[in-house]
Short mmCIF file of N, CA and C in Angstrom, two decimals:
data_model
loop_
_atom_site.label_atom_id
_atom_site.label_comp_id
_atom_site.label_asym_id
_atom_site.label_seq_id
_atom_site.Cartn_x
_atom_site.Cartn_y
_atom_site.Cartn_z
N ILE A 118 12.94 -4.67 9.11
CA ILE A 118 12.55 -3.27 9.03
C ILE A 118 11.20 -3.08 9.72
N ASP A 119 10.98 -1.90 10.20
CA ASP A 119 9.74 -1.59 10.92
C ASP A 119 8.78 -0.70 10.14
N ALA A 120 9.29 -0.04 9.08
CA ALA A 120 8.46 0.87 8.30
C ALA A 120 9.02 1.00 6.90
N MET A 121 8.18 1.46 5.97
CA MET A 121 8.64 1.70 4.60
C MET A 121 7.76 2.75 3.94
N ILE A 122 8.32 3.39 2.93
CA ILE A 122 7.57 4.30 2.07
C ILE A 122 7.51 3.64 0.70
N THR A 123 6.33 3.56 0.14
CA THR A 123 6.15 2.93 -1.17
C THR A 123 5.01 3.61 -1.90
N ASN A 124 4.89 3.33 -3.18
CA ASN A 124 3.77 3.91 -3.93
C ASN A 124 2.60 2.94 -3.94
N PHE A 125 1.52 3.31 -4.61
CA PHE A 125 0.36 2.44 -4.76
C PHE A 125 0.57 1.58 -6.00
N HIS A 126 0.66 0.27 -5.80
CA HIS A 126 1.03 -0.66 -6.86
C HIS A 126 -0.17 -1.18 -7.63
N LEU A 127 0.09 -1.77 -8.79
CA LEU A 127 -0.95 -2.40 -9.59
C LEU A 127 -1.59 -3.55 -8.83
N SER A 128 -2.89 -3.73 -9.03
CA SER A 128 -3.57 -4.86 -8.39
C SER A 128 -2.99 -6.16 -8.93
N GLU A 129 -2.96 -7.16 -8.08
CA GLU A 129 -2.45 -8.50 -8.40
C GLU A 129 -0.96 -8.52 -8.72
N SER A 130 -0.23 -7.48 -8.39
CA SER A 130 1.22 -7.48 -8.63
C SER A 130 1.94 -8.08 -7.43
N THR A 131 3.15 -8.54 -7.66
CA THR A 131 3.94 -9.08 -6.55
C THR A 131 4.30 -7.98 -5.56
N LEU A 132 4.43 -6.74 -6.02
CA LEU A 132 4.72 -5.63 -5.10
C LEU A 132 3.55 -5.39 -4.16
N LEU A 133 2.33 -5.52 -4.67
CA LEU A 133 1.16 -5.37 -3.80
C LEU A 133 1.13 -6.51 -2.78
N MET A 134 1.48 -7.70 -3.20
CA MET A 134 1.55 -8.84 -2.26
C MET A 134 2.61 -8.59 -1.19
N LEU A 135 3.73 -8.01 -1.59
CA LEU A 135 4.81 -7.71 -0.65
C LEU A 135 4.36 -6.72 0.42
N VAL A 136 3.74 -5.62 0.03
CA VAL A 136 3.32 -4.64 1.02
C VAL A 136 2.17 -5.17 1.87
N SER A 137 1.33 -6.03 1.29
CA SER A 137 0.25 -6.67 2.07
C SER A 137 0.82 -7.60 3.12
N ALA A 138 1.86 -8.33 2.78
CA ALA A 138 2.51 -9.21 3.76
C ALA A 138 3.16 -8.39 4.86
N PHE A 139 3.67 -7.24 4.51
CA PHE A 139 4.35 -6.38 5.48
C PHE A 139 3.37 -5.70 6.43
N ALA A 140 2.32 -5.09 5.88
CA ALA A 140 1.43 -4.25 6.69
C ALA A 140 0.07 -4.88 6.96
N GLY A 141 -0.21 -6.01 6.35
CA GLY A 141 -1.51 -6.67 6.52
C GLY A 141 -2.43 -6.35 5.36
N LYS A 142 -3.06 -7.39 4.80
CA LYS A 142 -3.91 -7.20 3.62
C LYS A 142 -5.06 -6.25 3.89
N GLU A 143 -5.70 -6.39 5.04
CA GLU A 143 -6.85 -5.52 5.36
C GLU A 143 -6.42 -4.06 5.43
N ASN A 144 -5.27 -3.78 6.04
CA ASN A 144 -4.76 -2.40 6.12
C ASN A 144 -4.49 -1.84 4.73
N ILE A 145 -3.88 -2.64 3.88
CA ILE A 145 -3.56 -2.19 2.53
C ILE A 145 -4.83 -1.94 1.73
N MET A 146 -5.80 -2.85 1.82
CA MET A 146 -7.06 -2.67 1.09
C MET A 146 -7.80 -1.42 1.57
N ASN A 147 -7.75 -1.15 2.87
CA ASN A 147 -8.35 0.08 3.40
C ASN A 147 -7.64 1.32 2.86
N ALA A 148 -6.32 1.26 2.79
CA ALA A 148 -5.54 2.38 2.25
C ALA A 148 -5.87 2.61 0.77
N TYR A 149 -6.00 1.53 0.01
CA TYR A 149 -6.33 1.65 -1.41
C TYR A 149 -7.74 2.22 -1.59
N GLN A 150 -8.68 1.79 -0.78
CA GLN A 150 -10.04 2.32 -0.87
C GLN A 150 -10.04 3.82 -0.60
N HIS A 151 -9.31 4.24 0.42
CA HIS A 151 -9.19 5.67 0.73
C HIS A 151 -8.55 6.41 -0.44
N ALA A 152 -7.49 5.83 -0.99
CA ALA A 152 -6.79 6.47 -2.11
C ALA A 152 -7.71 6.66 -3.31
N ILE A 153 -8.52 5.66 -3.59
CA ILE A 153 -9.46 5.75 -4.72
C ILE A 153 -10.48 6.85 -4.46
N GLU A 154 -11.04 6.86 -3.26
CA GLU A 154 -12.05 7.87 -2.91
C GLU A 154 -11.48 9.28 -2.97
N GLN A 155 -10.21 9.44 -2.61
CA GLN A 155 -9.59 10.77 -2.60
C GLN A 155 -8.88 11.11 -3.90
N LYS A 156 -9.00 10.22 -4.89
CA LYS A 156 -8.41 10.43 -6.22
C LYS A 156 -6.89 10.56 -6.18
N TYR A 157 -6.25 9.72 -5.36
CA TYR A 157 -4.79 9.66 -5.35
C TYR A 157 -4.31 9.14 -6.70
N ARG A 158 -3.08 9.46 -7.02
CA ARG A 158 -2.46 8.95 -8.24
C ARG A 158 -1.76 7.64 -7.92
N PHE A 159 -1.89 6.67 -8.80
CA PHE A 159 -1.33 5.35 -8.57
C PHE A 159 -0.10 5.10 -9.45
N PHE A 160 0.59 4.03 -9.17
CA PHE A 160 1.71 3.48 -9.93
C PHE A 160 2.99 4.29 -9.72
N SER A 161 3.92 4.17 -10.63
CA SER A 161 5.28 4.65 -10.41
C SER A 161 5.41 6.15 -10.17
N TYR A 162 4.58 6.96 -10.80
CA TYR A 162 4.70 8.41 -10.64
C TYR A 162 3.56 8.99 -9.83
N GLY A 163 2.94 8.15 -9.02
CA GLY A 163 1.79 8.59 -8.24
C GLY A 163 2.16 8.95 -6.81
N ASP A 164 1.14 8.96 -5.98
CA ASP A 164 1.31 9.28 -4.57
C ASP A 164 1.97 8.12 -3.83
N ALA A 165 2.53 8.41 -2.68
CA ALA A 165 3.21 7.40 -1.87
C ALA A 165 2.45 7.19 -0.56
N MET A 166 2.79 6.11 0.12
CA MET A 166 2.21 5.85 1.44
C MET A 166 3.31 5.39 2.38
N PHE A 167 3.13 5.69 3.66
CA PHE A 167 4.05 5.29 4.72
C PHE A 167 3.42 4.10 5.43
N LEU A 168 4.13 2.98 5.49
CA LEU A 168 3.61 1.76 6.11
C LEU A 168 4.43 1.39 7.33
N THR A 169 3.75 0.86 8.32
CA THR A 169 4.44 0.26 9.46
C THR A 169 4.08 -1.22 9.50
N ARG A 170 4.94 -2.00 10.10
CA ARG A 170 4.76 -3.45 10.14
C ARG A 170 3.50 -3.80 10.91
N LYS A 171 2.76 -4.80 10.40
CA LYS A 171 1.58 -5.28 11.11
C LYS A 171 2.01 -5.94 12.40
N GLU A 172 1.17 -5.85 13.41
CA GLU A 172 1.48 -6.49 14.69
C GLU A 172 1.23 -7.98 14.56
N SER A 173 2.11 -8.78 15.16
CA SER A 173 1.97 -10.24 15.09
C SER A 173 0.95 -10.74 16.06
#
């Protein structure tokens, strides 16, 4: 797959590890920092993000 839509997962969860492996840990951490600053909602009923695969 080249892209996915997912929510903001709990820290240290396997789902967070999965999206980090897909899009790159630095990209995910930057997205989470932005989400925190903008008061996004997290977890199952929160906001979503669109991810593209990290370049190899």
